[in-house]
């Protein structure tokens, strides 16, 4: 499958600060505005000779979680008790925004290869400082992933403690790009049922989230 | 009839696209049957035990029958913690995935791909090759690999396995349709009439209905000549339908007026029913032999000393023994001295002789067709008709007691079998073709073929040896467990309607391949118009919904054939 140009031009969401073959961590472009849990994102892949034929290869990943914390490596000091809410605190003390950062983690599920998008881990991690863009449900890559659902085993093995939650969230987001979202969710649920059959508690959790 | 030029379905015609997929093979063995996981999108409740399936292997197509259906789960905790009743999504998701249905399929036949059968399309033949049919079918001696697709059998599958009633299969006769299918199942009546056969089922399940169809098929296809001992006047002229409406259905004579003769034991009854019999049967005393009386042991409550006395009387008086006995018994003045004298003369027991006399006198009184001197020779007339290729239905009219039925069937059959035996031997000597097969239909067969009688009566002999002389039985019975096991094992093709009694089920399936699986199929038959058929004339077991009989449309295809039946004219030279 050829990569859709909308993928390359998707809204920029963040920049990669740490990367491994299985996942990467990126800082969100806006404080407190990471992509939602389960969102499909596209990271810039390494431009190497092995990527011949792909002008701007991408690594596709699903957001597994996000957090906002002090960039100094310690907890910030509480302040602004007299103000109405937290947003007012940041407005009154704008320098605080410079001391905080929102980061998100994403698990790699696919990558561009010579012949098109391929489900599975990329041969090499995404390079640091590469940008991360949104990959909306109607994009070709999202449509292809939704059609096969072959990325689910990889996703479920990425972070066992949250994987089914992230997987269910991802499937609900992908459903928005489907012509018949209910039928898609049923099909996806059946795939989850097989993959998580040996762990009924995780399966039940995933199905409840999928059904909401 | 279909056009003979229509090509036979080929292996390629039977690809996966030809039928709807049910699931995939996930385990099992050739001996115990295959386990087939039902696909999530296949409807479990549309699958039935007895359904007929095809399995597309890599180099062969397998044919089998569903013999059991069960539920399973990838993890037993899932099955034991069902989703909340309000959570229909989870229930729909789990159905067919983490929880699923498993079908048990017994593979019976395989059709190798043309590549394995050689370039001519004919299967390879070597000393180890399994017997096969002309279509290339072989008994399944292997099984398909894991995940081979399992398909609902298509019309082509059924045609490949059973053949069709068409010009290419002149002896095939449609008996019904497989469950939930509209395609027709044909029985090869040529093979059917090679051996004795049985129609079994409890009372009211349609044995008579089925038998009538089989007889019509045999007649229409010229597969054999029928001799029917019609205890309840159901086959010759009008019979009652199986339905509750009390409507009548046409008998053989109405459908084939020129090829069927009705013999009657009770002319008055025939005339009351507006039946014009071709011959009224009387049986002379001299036709009754000791063996005929032995078959009445149970019905006449004859003791062994009484039976011994029969033999002694026959030895003393020869063919006229019964006439002598009845004359003695009729003499009111038969004194104790006379009995003692008689008993002494033949070395019989006096009281046994007295008991025998009473019983034989009663029998003669209840069977007015037993006469000292018959007006005509019924056996010879019967043979004349059969020799001309005319099928004969012997109606018992009002004499439908078991004793009359057993006696007459035994007396006539013994002589007819003797004639066929001689004829076959003569023809063997001259190299002439064997006579046209004769199919003798008897009801209440367990009364003739019980373990006590099977070795003493002509019916036991025919069941064991009849094939050598082209004579076979069509036994109709509701208690197969009361039939001698050896005789039952000689029954080539069994057509079994619903049976309740476990011993009957056991008896009828004894010796059948995959009998434990067939037991499950048999237990699920409807009480009417469904039958499990298996054995010599069928390449594999099949459950059929029996074809319609009795409607005006049904008669159109069940009457005289458009072409003259082959080989009737050369029955006897």
XYZ file of C-alpha atoms in Angstrom:
785
model
C 0.000 0.000 0.000
C 1.368 3.394 -0.896
C 1.432 5.901 1.913
C -1.173 8.614 1.677
C 0.070 12.148 1.442
C -2.305 13.162 4.258
C -0.142 11.079 6.585
C 2.870 13.236 5.827
C 0.882 16.382 6.133
C -1.012 15.417 9.311
C -1.096 17.742 12.223
C 2.165 17.776 14.141
C 1.729 16.389 17.607
C 5.144 16.091 19.142
C 8.850 15.379 18.863
C 10.665 12.176 19.663
C 12.906 12.271 22.693
C 13.574 8.579 23.207
C 13.097 5.655 20.890
C 13.498 1.905 20.794
C 12.533 -0.702 18.270
C 9.280 -1.344 20.137
C 8.224 2.173 21.118
C 9.117 5.795 21.365
C 8.520 8.665 23.749
C 7.697 12.078 22.377
C 7.071 15.418 23.930
C 3.721 16.874 23.018
C 3.885 20.086 21.088
C 1.406 21.667 23.512
C 1.466 21.259 27.278
C -1.383 19.077 28.485
C -2.401 18.297 24.865
C -1.001 14.875 24.056
C -2.753 12.722 21.442
C -5.488 10.635 23.081
C -4.911 7.124 24.377
C -5.103 4.702 21.478
C -4.512 7.306 18.783
C -2.593 6.172 15.709
C 0.397 8.429 15.063
C 3.124 8.588 12.491
C 6.743 9.194 13.352
C 9.484 10.051 10.930
C 11.421 6.936 10.184
C 15.166 6.741 9.560
C 16.097 7.639 6.021
C 18.567 4.938 5.111
C 19.568 3.088 2.010
C 17.435 0.157 3.189
C 14.394 2.389 2.814
C 15.028 2.754 -0.893
C 11.882 3.529 -2.778
C 10.268 5.290 0.196
C 10.920 8.985 0.039
C 9.784 9.769 3.524
C 9.351 6.536 5.436
C 7.086 6.511 8.474
C 6.824 4.456 11.604
C 3.277 3.988 12.832
C 2.514 3.658 16.491
C -0.412 3.628 18.896
C -0.409 5.952 21.871
C -0.176 3.821 24.996
C -0.179 6.586 27.595
C 0.978 10.107 28.371
C 2.100 12.185 31.335
C 2.954 15.781 32.282
C 5.793 16.459 34.718
C 8.565 18.822 35.663
C 11.465 18.991 33.264
C 13.783 19.305 36.267
C 13.290 15.748 37.295
C 11.538 16.513 40.562
C 7.991 17.349 41.538
C 7.072 21.063 41.075
C 6.164 23.066 44.153
C 2.440 23.715 44.652
C 1.367 27.354 44.160
C -1.594 29.649 43.413
C -3.917 28.325 46.125
C -6.013 31.465 45.955
C -6.818 31.035 42.251
C -9.975 29.397 40.860
C -8.394 26.480 38.967
C -5.191 25.089 37.593
C -5.508 26.881 34.222
C -5.601 30.182 36.077
C -2.406 29.239 37.879
C -0.589 28.783 34.561
C -2.033 32.031 33.232
C -0.893 33.939 36.304
C 2.523 32.310 36.374
C 3.407 31.613 32.680
C 7.018 30.720 33.460
C 5.739 27.507 35.007
C 4.844 26.239 31.541
C 8.504 26.344 30.637
C 9.322 24.075 33.558
C 6.726 21.441 32.613
C 6.474 19.062 29.685
C 3.780 16.657 28.456
C 5.129 13.461 26.972
C 3.438 10.457 25.432
C 4.526 6.923 24.693
C 3.578 5.101 21.579
C 3.999 1.428 20.673
C 5.212 0.704 17.162
C 2.760 -1.403 15.135
C 3.733 -0.793 11.496
C 6.166 0.940 9.224
C 6.614 1.912 5.652
C 8.588 -0.574 3.649
C 9.633 -0.632 0.040
C 6.385 -2.178 -1.129
C 4.135 -0.194 1.186
C 2.990 -0.261 4.782
C 3.959 -3.389 6.664
C 2.535 -4.469 10.006
C 5.272 -5.151 12.554
C 8.267 -3.513 14.144
C 10.457 -1.264 12.037
C 13.996 -2.492 11.378
C 15.380 0.496 13.246
C 13.942 2.848 15.839
C 12.627 6.271 14.951
C 15.396 8.899 15.090
C 15.398 11.376 17.986
C 14.003 14.814 17.300
C 11.919 13.448 14.546
C 8.428 14.817 14.531
C 5.293 12.900 15.299
C 2.136 13.586 13.324
C -1.444 12.513 13.657
C -2.677 9.674 11.477
C -6.450 10.085 11.377
C -8.854 7.119 11.062
C -9.714 7.974 7.493
C -6.070 7.840 6.348
C -5.110 4.930 4.118
C -2.741 3.477 6.699
C -5.449 3.559 9.362
C -7.892 1.977 6.949
C -5.418 -0.769 6.117
C -4.686 -1.476 9.756
C -8.401 -1.561 10.516
C -9.031 -3.941 7.654
C -6.504 -6.545 8.740
C -6.332 -5.951 12.504
C -3.049 -7.832 12.362
C -1.413 -5.158 14.524
C -3.422 -6.189 17.586
C -1.079 -8.972 18.811
C 1.851 -6.543 18.732
C -0.141 -3.915 20.532
C -1.369 -6.287 23.229
C 2.172 -7.425 23.925
C 3.575 -3.899 24.073
C 2.630 -2.953 27.600
C 0.753 -5.733 29.310
C -0.557 -3.619 32.137
C -2.428 -1.205 29.882
C -2.419 -2.909 26.552
C -6.061 -3.966 26.386
C -7.177 -0.467 27.399
C -5.049 1.107 24.714
C -6.092 -1.486 22.162
C -9.768 -0.910 22.840
C -9.285 2.867 22.653
C -7.403 2.477 19.376
C -10.172 0.327 17.892
C -12.849 2.818 18.887
C -10.888 5.601 17.207
C -10.357 3.513 14.077
C -14.095 2.750 14.054
C -14.764 6.431 13.425
C -13.220 6.003 10.003
C -15.261 2.950 9.105
C -18.408 2.884 7.044
C -20.102 0.575 9.558
C -18.464 1.271 12.927
C -20.608 -1.252 14.797
C -19.726 -4.099 12.465
C -16.071 -3.107 12.691
C -16.136 -3.112 16.482
C -17.795 -6.524 16.477
C -15.131 -7.884 14.159
C -12.384 -6.300 16.215
C -13.932 -7.649 19.409
C -13.877 -11.146 17.965
C -10.185 -10.783 17.199
C -9.524 -9.583 20.743
C -11.556 -12.498 22.082
C -9.225 -14.953 20.417
C -6.063 -13.098 21.431
C -7.083 -12.653 25.056
C -8.992 -15.906 25.476
C -6.482 -17.166 28.042
C -6.929 -14.039 30.142
C -10.660 -13.543 30.701
C -10.183 -10.550 33.024
C -8.257 -8.556 30.417
C -10.694 -9.628 27.720
C -13.673 -8.499 29.745
C -12.004 -5.152 30.391
C -11.256 -4.660 26.694
C -14.739 -5.636 25.578
C -16.400 -3.337 28.098
C -14.336 -0.447 26.815
C -15.006 -1.430 23.229
C -18.739 -1.570 23.812
C -18.969 1.887 25.387
C -34.883 -37.673 -16.954
C -31.843 -35.518 -17.483
C -29.917 -35.253 -20.679
C -27.282 -37.999 -20.816
C -24.914 -35.539 -22.448
C -24.762 -33.486 -19.290
C -21.161 -33.824 -18.108
C -20.389 -35.517 -14.817
C -19.311 -33.060 -12.099
C -15.534 -33.022 -11.918
C -13.117 -32.529 -9.065
C -12.661 -28.956 -10.185
C -16.412 -28.366 -10.111
C -16.357 -29.212 -6.453
C -14.045 -26.422 -5.336
C -14.648 -24.434 -2.184
C -16.656 -21.916 -4.133
C -19.228 -24.547 -4.949
C -20.559 -24.670 -1.436
C -20.914 -22.588 1.677
C -18.123 -22.886 4.213
C -18.981 -24.215 7.646
C -15.626 -24.310 9.381
C -12.203 -25.881 9.439
C -10.718 -29.187 10.518
C -8.949 -28.774 13.862
C -8.314 -32.357 14.919
C -9.643 -35.877 15.101
C -8.768 -39.202 13.561
C -9.915 -41.454 10.770
C -11.279 -43.927 13.267
C -13.064 -41.542 15.608
C -14.006 -38.831 13.163
C -12.799 -35.305 12.559
C -13.279 -32.307 14.795
C -14.413 -29.293 12.862
C -14.528 -25.875 14.407
C -17.560 -23.975 13.216
C -16.776 -20.607 11.668
C -17.926 -17.596 13.709
C -20.266 -16.478 10.973
C -21.846 -19.912 10.451
C -25.110 -20.405 12.244
C -24.839 -23.188 14.770
C -28.551 -23.722 14.935
C -28.730 -24.315 11.204
C -26.346 -27.237 11.520
C -27.899 -30.603 12.222
C -26.669 -34.054 13.036
C -27.032 -36.048 9.828
C -26.081 -33.134 7.591
C -23.809 -34.024 4.819
C -20.508 -32.124 4.384
C -17.546 -31.992 2.043
C -13.974 -31.295 3.128
C -11.608 -29.821 0.614
C -8.205 -31.383 1.198
C -5.083 -30.478 -0.716
C -5.312 -33.355 -3.149
C -8.695 -34.905 -2.479
C -12.191 -33.973 -1.543
C -13.629 -35.863 1.407
C -17.275 -36.556 2.053
C -18.745 -37.168 5.465
C -21.682 -36.731 7.769
C -22.061 -34.626 10.890
C -22.578 -37.066 13.737
C -22.314 -34.815 16.775
C -22.254 -31.152 17.728
C -20.683 -29.798 20.911
C -19.753 -26.495 22.516
C -16.225 -25.603 23.520
C -14.233 -22.606 24.772
C -10.624 -21.552 24.436
C -10.563 -21.160 28.207
C -13.028 -22.886 30.457
C -13.301 -19.804 32.677
C -14.880 -17.982 29.762
C -17.569 -20.597 29.389
C -18.232 -20.633 33.121
C -18.526 -16.861 33.467
C -21.040 -15.867 30.808
C -21.266 -12.171 29.915
C -23.747 -10.044 31.785
C -27.219 -10.355 30.312
C -27.194 -6.627 29.523
C -23.886 -6.970 27.699
C -25.036 -8.222 24.344
C -21.879 -6.948 22.651
C -19.630 -9.274 24.638
C -21.977 -12.171 24.000
C -21.887 -11.540 20.266
C -18.122 -11.123 20.304
C -17.476 -14.304 22.243
C -19.835 -16.435 20.174
C -17.769 -18.279 17.616
C -14.426 -16.946 18.826
C -13.409 -17.663 22.388
C -16.479 -19.840 22.680
C -17.390 -21.920 19.659
C -19.054 -25.012 18.346
C -17.271 -28.173 17.310
C -18.770 -30.546 14.798
C -17.881 -34.205 14.702
C -17.616 -35.362 11.105
C -17.045 -38.943 10.073
C -15.319 -39.007 6.678
C -16.614 -41.879 4.583
C -15.386 -41.257 1.069
C -12.708 -39.387 -0.759
C -12.434 -38.220 -4.325
C -8.780 -37.811 -5.307
C -7.908 -34.996 -7.659
C -7.491 -35.956 -11.318
C -3.724 -35.592 -10.993
C -3.683 -38.468 -8.537
C -5.919 -40.541 -10.748
C -3.695 -40.468 -13.786
C -4.003 -38.557 -17.006
C -6.933 -40.616 -18.250
C -9.044 -39.588 -15.343
C -9.153 -43.140 -14.105
C -7.843 -43.726 -10.627
C -4.602 -45.581 -10.289
C -5.141 -49.213 -9.785
C -2.728 -51.275 -7.813
C -3.075 -54.121 -5.416
C -3.365 -51.843 -2.429
C -5.892 -49.450 -3.947
C -9.195 -49.192 -2.110
C -12.330 -50.321 -3.864
C -13.838 -47.443 -5.711
C -16.824 -46.456 -7.698
C -16.802 -45.434 -11.347
C -16.777 -41.781 -10.356
C -13.371 -42.270 -8.720
C -14.712 -42.290 -5.186
C -12.799 -44.355 -2.702
C -13.419 -45.202 0.919
C -11.680 -42.605 3.052
C -8.384 -44.164 4.070
C -6.787 -40.928 5.190
C -7.957 -37.593 6.502
C -7.509 -33.979 5.428
C -4.865 -31.891 7.178
C -5.426 -29.276 9.854
C -7.544 -26.304 8.825
C -8.896 -27.916 5.667
C -12.104 -26.057 4.871
C -15.328 -27.870 5.644
C -18.226 -27.031 3.379
C -21.894 -27.713 3.238
C -22.286 -30.425 0.648
C -23.419 -29.026 -2.658
C -25.766 -30.569 -5.170
C -22.721 -31.649 -7.176
C -21.264 -33.361 -4.129
C -24.427 -35.358 -3.613
C -24.530 -36.273 -7.281
C -20.907 -37.384 -7.270
C -21.489 -39.587 -4.250
C -24.880 -41.074 -4.955
C -25.347 -40.620 -8.663
C -28.565 -39.255 -10.048
C -31.720 -40.741 -11.463
C -30.911 -40.097 -15.079
C -30.076 -41.830 -18.302
C -26.494 -42.423 -17.217
C -27.680 -44.279 -14.138
C -30.552 -46.451 -15.373
C -30.937 -48.276 -12.057
C -30.778 -45.213 -9.804
C -33.998 -44.243 -8.093
C -34.604 -41.083 -6.088
C -35.635 -41.887 -2.540
C -35.597 -38.437 -1.018
C -33.430 -35.482 -0.157
C -30.662 -35.075 2.406
C -31.642 -33.029 5.449
C -32.002 -29.322 4.729
C -31.082 -29.815 1.084
C -33.158 -29.747 -2.032
C -30.919 -32.034 -4.025
C -32.084 -35.600 -4.560
C -30.473 -38.737 -3.198
C -30.645 -41.710 -5.506
C -30.336 -45.334 -4.493
C -28.592 -47.730 -6.864
C -31.295 -50.379 -7.109
C -29.032 -52.596 -9.168
C -26.774 -52.968 -6.145
C -29.717 -52.885 -3.767
C -31.243 -55.998 -5.283
C -27.958 -57.902 -5.232
C -28.416 -58.637 -1.558
C -31.111 -58.885 1.088
C -32.175 -55.602 2.579
C -34.096 -54.316 5.547
C -36.480 -51.495 6.358
C -36.600 -50.997 10.107
C -38.377 -48.583 12.390
C -40.848 -48.464 15.175
C -44.535 -48.520 14.451
C -45.871 -45.487 12.588
C -42.545 -44.186 11.319
C -43.255 -44.818 7.655
C -41.821 -48.245 6.942
C -44.727 -49.154 4.661
C -44.479 -45.823 2.895
C -40.768 -46.309 2.283
C -41.188 -49.915 1.242
C -43.856 -48.964 -1.252
C -41.477 -46.458 -2.783
C -38.678 -49.004 -2.958
C -40.943 -51.540 -4.617
C -42.053 -48.959 -7.148
C -38.435 -48.087 -7.824
C -37.475 -51.716 -8.342
C -40.414 -52.108 -10.691
C -39.801 -48.918 -12.589
C -36.095 -49.582 -13.057
C -36.463 -53.283 -13.795
C -33.920 -54.036 -11.087
C -35.664 -57.209 -9.934
C -38.981 -58.961 -9.862
C -40.961 -58.371 -6.695
C -42.903 -60.905 -4.719
C -44.637 -59.124 -1.874
C -46.352 -60.890 0.999
C -48.795 -58.093 1.722
C -50.121 -58.765 5.199
C -52.297 -55.670 5.491
C -53.221 -55.110 1.831
C -51.053 -52.013 1.574
C -49.057 -52.544 -1.581
C -51.126 -54.135 -4.326
C -54.049 -51.823 -4.737
C -54.830 -48.783 -2.663
C -53.016 -48.291 0.612
C -53.550 -45.797 3.372
C -51.332 -42.742 3.415
C -48.993 -42.054 6.280
C -50.784 -38.838 7.091
C -53.606 -38.330 9.498
C -56.080 -37.468 6.789
C -57.004 -41.074 6.060
C -56.489 -40.526 2.370
C -55.556 -43.460 0.192
C -52.534 -43.771 -2.041
C -52.083 -45.790 -5.189
C -50.659 -49.279 -5.004
C -48.346 -51.045 -7.430
C -51.130 -52.435 -9.591
C -52.622 -48.993 -10.125
C -49.284 -47.552 -11.169
C -48.129 -50.523 -13.250
C -51.336 -52.299 -14.290
C -49.717 -54.461 -16.935
C -46.720 -55.518 -14.876
C -48.225 -56.328 -11.521
C -50.531 -59.193 -10.578
C -52.528 -59.323 -7.396
C -52.892 -62.709 -5.788
C -55.450 -62.952 -3.020
C -55.915 -65.312 -0.141
C -59.314 -63.810 0.575
C -61.344 -63.190 -2.534
C -64.301 -61.770 -0.637
C -62.119 -59.176 1.053
C -60.546 -58.230 -2.279
C -63.935 -57.726 -3.898
C -65.163 -55.657 -0.979
C -62.185 -53.390 -1.590
C -63.036 -53.309 -5.308
C -59.881 -55.218 -6.159
C -60.024 -57.705 -8.980
C -57.430 -60.324 -8.056
C -55.541 -62.037 -10.832
C -55.502 -65.269 -8.887
C -57.110 -66.601 -5.733
C -54.682 -68.650 -3.720
C -55.594 -71.932 -2.119
C -53.002 -74.070 -0.464
C -53.420 -77.794 -0.388
C -52.805 -79.791 2.750
C -50.182 -81.705 0.870
C -48.198 -78.499 0.355
C -47.611 -78.117 4.077
C -44.345 -79.625 5.195
C -43.035 -80.109 8.718
C -40.726 -77.142 8.287
C -43.750 -74.911 7.751
C -45.157 -75.985 11.081
C -41.823 -75.346 12.808
C -42.074 -71.683 11.851
C -45.412 -71.552 13.675
C -43.839 -72.776 16.879
C -44.324 -69.529 18.714
C -47.652 -68.474 17.270
C -49.239 -71.894 17.775
C -47.462 -72.462 21.082
C -46.015 -75.749 19.931
C -43.759 -77.675 22.254
C -40.703 -79.600 21.100
C -42.477 -82.976 21.532
C -45.279 -81.652 19.293
C -42.760 -80.622 16.643
C -41.108 -83.999 16.924
C -44.518 -85.550 16.373
C -44.944 -83.546 13.168
C -41.729 -85.018 11.827
C -42.812 -88.501 12.816
C -46.227 -88.056 11.210
C -44.653 -86.782 8.012
C -42.328 -89.742 7.968
C -45.264 -92.062 8.434
C -47.770 -90.492 6.029
C -45.564 -88.656 3.582
C -46.991 -85.590 1.819
C -50.497 -86.422 3.014
C -49.588 -86.165 6.681
C -51.653 -83.065 7.402
C -54.664 -84.439 5.641
C -54.436 -87.546 7.815
C -53.979 -85.523 10.977
C -56.912 -83.245 10.248
C -59.085 -86.201 9.356
C -58.212 -87.855 12.630
C -58.723 -84.612 14.536
C -62.077 -83.987 12.857
C -63.369 -87.323 14.029
C -65.096 -86.351 17.260
C -64.789 -89.880 18.378
C -61.023 -89.910 18.327
C -60.620 -91.858 21.453
C -57.749 -92.072 23.806
C -57.196 -95.581 22.505
C -56.943 -94.322 18.932
C -54.477 -91.627 19.968
C -52.466 -94.144 21.896
C -52.494 -96.401 18.874
C -51.356 -93.593 16.592
C -48.701 -92.423 19.012
C -47.455 -95.942 19.426
C -47.345 -96.414 15.684
C -45.020 -93.498 15.144
C -43.283 -93.572 18.494
C -44.673 -90.169 19.505
C -45.881 -88.992 22.875
C -49.620 -89.380 23.251
C -50.293 -86.056 24.997
C -48.044 -84.174 22.570
C -49.966 -85.706 19.716
C -53.278 -84.682 21.266
C -52.048 -81.111 21.701
C -50.723 -81.014 18.154
C -54.012 -82.264 16.733
C -55.950 -79.566 18.561
C -53.645 -76.837 17.359
C -53.549 -77.984 13.743
C -57.293 -78.345 13.699
C -57.610 -74.797 15.006
C -55.150 -73.563 12.415
C -57.070 -75.175 9.578
C -60.289 -73.663 10.888
C -58.818 -70.208 10.987
C -57.223 -70.512 7.545
C -59.973 -71.309 5.067
C -57.504 -71.041 2.199
C -56.039 -74.324 3.443
C -57.973 -76.953 1.508
C -57.612 -80.661 0.935
C -57.568 -80.277 -2.850
C -56.882 -76.785 -4.228
C -58.597 -75.757 -7.432
C -55.321 -74.669 -8.933
C -51.623 -74.962 -8.144
C -50.818 -71.627 -6.512
C -47.080 -72.207 -6.503
C -46.990 -73.007 -10.189
C -49.167 -70.017 -11.042
C -46.978 -67.788 -8.961
C -43.894 -69.058 -10.733
C -45.588 -68.578 -14.098
C -46.196 -64.933 -13.323
C -42.708 -64.358 -11.964
C -41.184 -66.116 -14.958
C -42.995 -63.714 -17.238
C -41.452 -60.852 -15.295
C -44.754 -59.947 -13.695
C -44.451 -58.663 -10.154
C -46.777 -60.337 -7.685
C -48.422 -58.911 -4.599
C -50.101 -61.518 -2.426
C -52.860 -59.905 -0.401
C -53.940 -61.619 2.748
C -57.302 -59.864 2.879
C -59.031 -60.704 6.151
C -56.549 -63.467 6.920
C -53.972 -61.144 8.333
C -53.209 -63.217 11.391
C -49.569 -63.861 12.018
C -49.992 -67.617 11.744
C -51.606 -67.341 8.309
C -48.922 -64.949 7.152
C -46.039 -67.053 8.358
C -47.499 -70.273 7.011
C -48.306 -68.983 3.534
C -45.100 -66.993 3.119
C -43.072 -69.983 4.167
C -44.884 -72.519 1.984
C -44.712 -70.406 -1.149
C -41.222 -69.026 -0.658
C -39.689 -72.433 -0.084
C -40.928 -73.706 -3.411
C -40.061 -70.577 -5.309
C -36.555 -70.553 -3.902
C -36.135 -74.210 -4.870
C -37.146 -73.300 -8.401
C -34.709 -70.394 -8.576
C -31.979 -72.557 -7.179
C -32.479 -75.202 -9.847
C -32.761 -72.623 -12.563
C -29.553 -70.898 -11.551
C -27.701 -74.177 -11.398
C -29.039 -75.154 -14.833
C -27.933 -71.844 -16.249
C -24.544 -72.170 -14.684
C -24.257 -75.463 -16.484
C -25.134 -73.952 -19.848
C -23.358 -70.662 -19.370
C -26.621 -68.747 -19.813
C -27.175 -65.509 -17.900
C -28.447 -65.795 -14.367
C -32.174 -65.257 -13.849
C -33.573 -61.831 -13.108
C -33.157 -61.129 -9.392
C -36.175 -61.879 -7.244
C -36.889 -59.679 -4.246
C -39.227 -61.210 -1.683
C -40.808 -58.716 0.682
C -41.861 -59.929 4.111
C -43.271 -58.022 7.042
C -42.894 -58.905 10.722
C -39.603 -60.448 9.703
C -38.509 -61.270 13.236
C -41.237 -63.895 13.342
C -39.461 -65.747 10.508
C -35.912 -64.908 11.364
C -35.655 -65.158 15.128
C -32.506 -66.885 16.420
C -34.596 -70.002 17.123
C -36.026 -70.181 13.602
C -33.454 -68.588 11.353
C -31.577 -71.841 10.820
C -34.708 -73.840 10.181
C -36.737 -71.719 7.780
C -36.361 -70.894 4.155
C -36.019 -67.216 4.986
C -32.913 -67.840 7.005
C -31.530 -69.825 4.074
C -32.306 -67.032 1.625
C -30.744 -64.430 3.872
C -27.561 -66.490 4.022
C -27.406 -68.061 0.572
C -29.985 -66.322 -1.593
C -27.419 -64.142 -3.288
C -25.971 -67.176 -5.029
C -29.325 -67.781 -6.686
C -30.379 -64.187 -7.317
C -33.021 -64.304 -4.627
C -33.041 -61.668 -1.899
C -35.297 -60.576 0.908
C -36.671 -57.188 1.714
C -37.466 -57.528 5.384
C -39.667 -55.020 7.123
C -39.604 -55.041 10.863
C -40.012 -52.964 13.955
C -37.986 -55.223 16.210
C -34.623 -55.877 14.554
C -33.167 -57.042 17.876
C -35.412 -60.094 17.642
C -33.856 -61.081 14.305
C -30.991 -63.531 14.346
C -27.678 -61.676 14.419
C -26.139 -63.717 11.638
C -29.113 -63.026 9.397
C -28.989 -59.342 10.230
C -25.327 -59.261 9.319
C -26.275 -60.540 5.865
C -28.644 -57.636 5.283
C -26.870 -55.576 2.653
C -28.621 -52.248 2.801
C -30.418 -51.025 5.884
C -32.983 -48.292 5.804
C -33.747 -47.285 9.346
C -36.544 -45.029 10.509
C -36.831 -43.898 14.102
C -36.196 -46.616 16.693
C -36.707 -46.164 20.437
C -35.501 -49.400 21.879
C -31.796 -49.408 22.634
C -31.461 -53.086 21.781
C -33.067 -52.514 18.392
C -30.697 -49.636 17.690
C -27.754 -51.776 18.732
C -28.907 -54.666 16.554
C -29.505 -52.631 13.448
C -26.129 -50.890 13.678
C -24.150 -54.018 14.567
C -21.195 -54.374 12.245
C -21.734 -50.975 10.637
C -18.693 -48.784 10.207
C -18.824 -45.857 12.642
C -21.781 -47.289 14.491
C -21.354 -45.229 17.631
C -21.591 -42.084 15.517
C -24.528 -43.459 13.541
C -26.316 -44.160 16.814
C -26.344 -40.434 17.519
C -27.713 -39.742 14.058
C -30.398 -42.370 14.447
C -31.479 -40.965 17.780
C -32.172 -37.601 16.196
C -34.400 -38.772 13.351
C -37.851 -37.287 13.118
C -40.638 -39.724 13.845
C -41.895 -39.586 10.275
C -40.535 -39.491 6.767
C -36.903 -39.530 7.765
C -34.614 -42.493 7.472
C -30.962 -43.293 7.896
C -29.755 -45.397 4.983
C -26.468 -47.240 4.876
C -24.891 -50.390 3.575
C -24.151 -52.177 0.338
C -26.123 -50.023 -2.112
C -24.932 -46.715 -0.710
C -21.407 -45.357 -0.910
C -21.855 -43.761 2.495
C -24.562 -43.406 5.138
C -27.088 -40.692 4.527
C -30.159 -39.369 6.283
C -32.971 -38.618 3.885
C -36.275 -36.910 4.049
C -38.317 -39.399 2.074
C -39.773 -38.146 -1.193
C -43.407 -37.299 -1.596
C -45.757 -40.104 -2.468
C -49.489 -39.850 -2.869
C -49.904 -36.477 -4.527
C -50.926 -36.276 -8.195
C -47.495 -34.800 -8.996
C -45.706 -37.669 -7.334
C -47.489 -40.239 -9.497
C -46.224 -38.573 -12.659
C -42.681 -39.673 -11.926
C -43.545 -42.974 -10.312
C -45.523 -44.697 -13.021
C -44.484 -46.797 -15.973
C -41.066 -45.806 -17.322
C -40.991 -44.101 -20.664
C -38.603 -46.728 -22.033
C -39.259 -50.434 -21.589
C -37.556 -51.851 -18.560
C -34.492 -53.766 -19.527
C -34.004 -57.460 -19.019
C -37.487 -58.385 -17.868
C -38.158 -60.173 -21.106
C -35.140 -62.375 -20.698
C -35.981 -63.359 -17.164
C -36.550 -66.959 -18.083
C -36.060 -68.352 -21.559
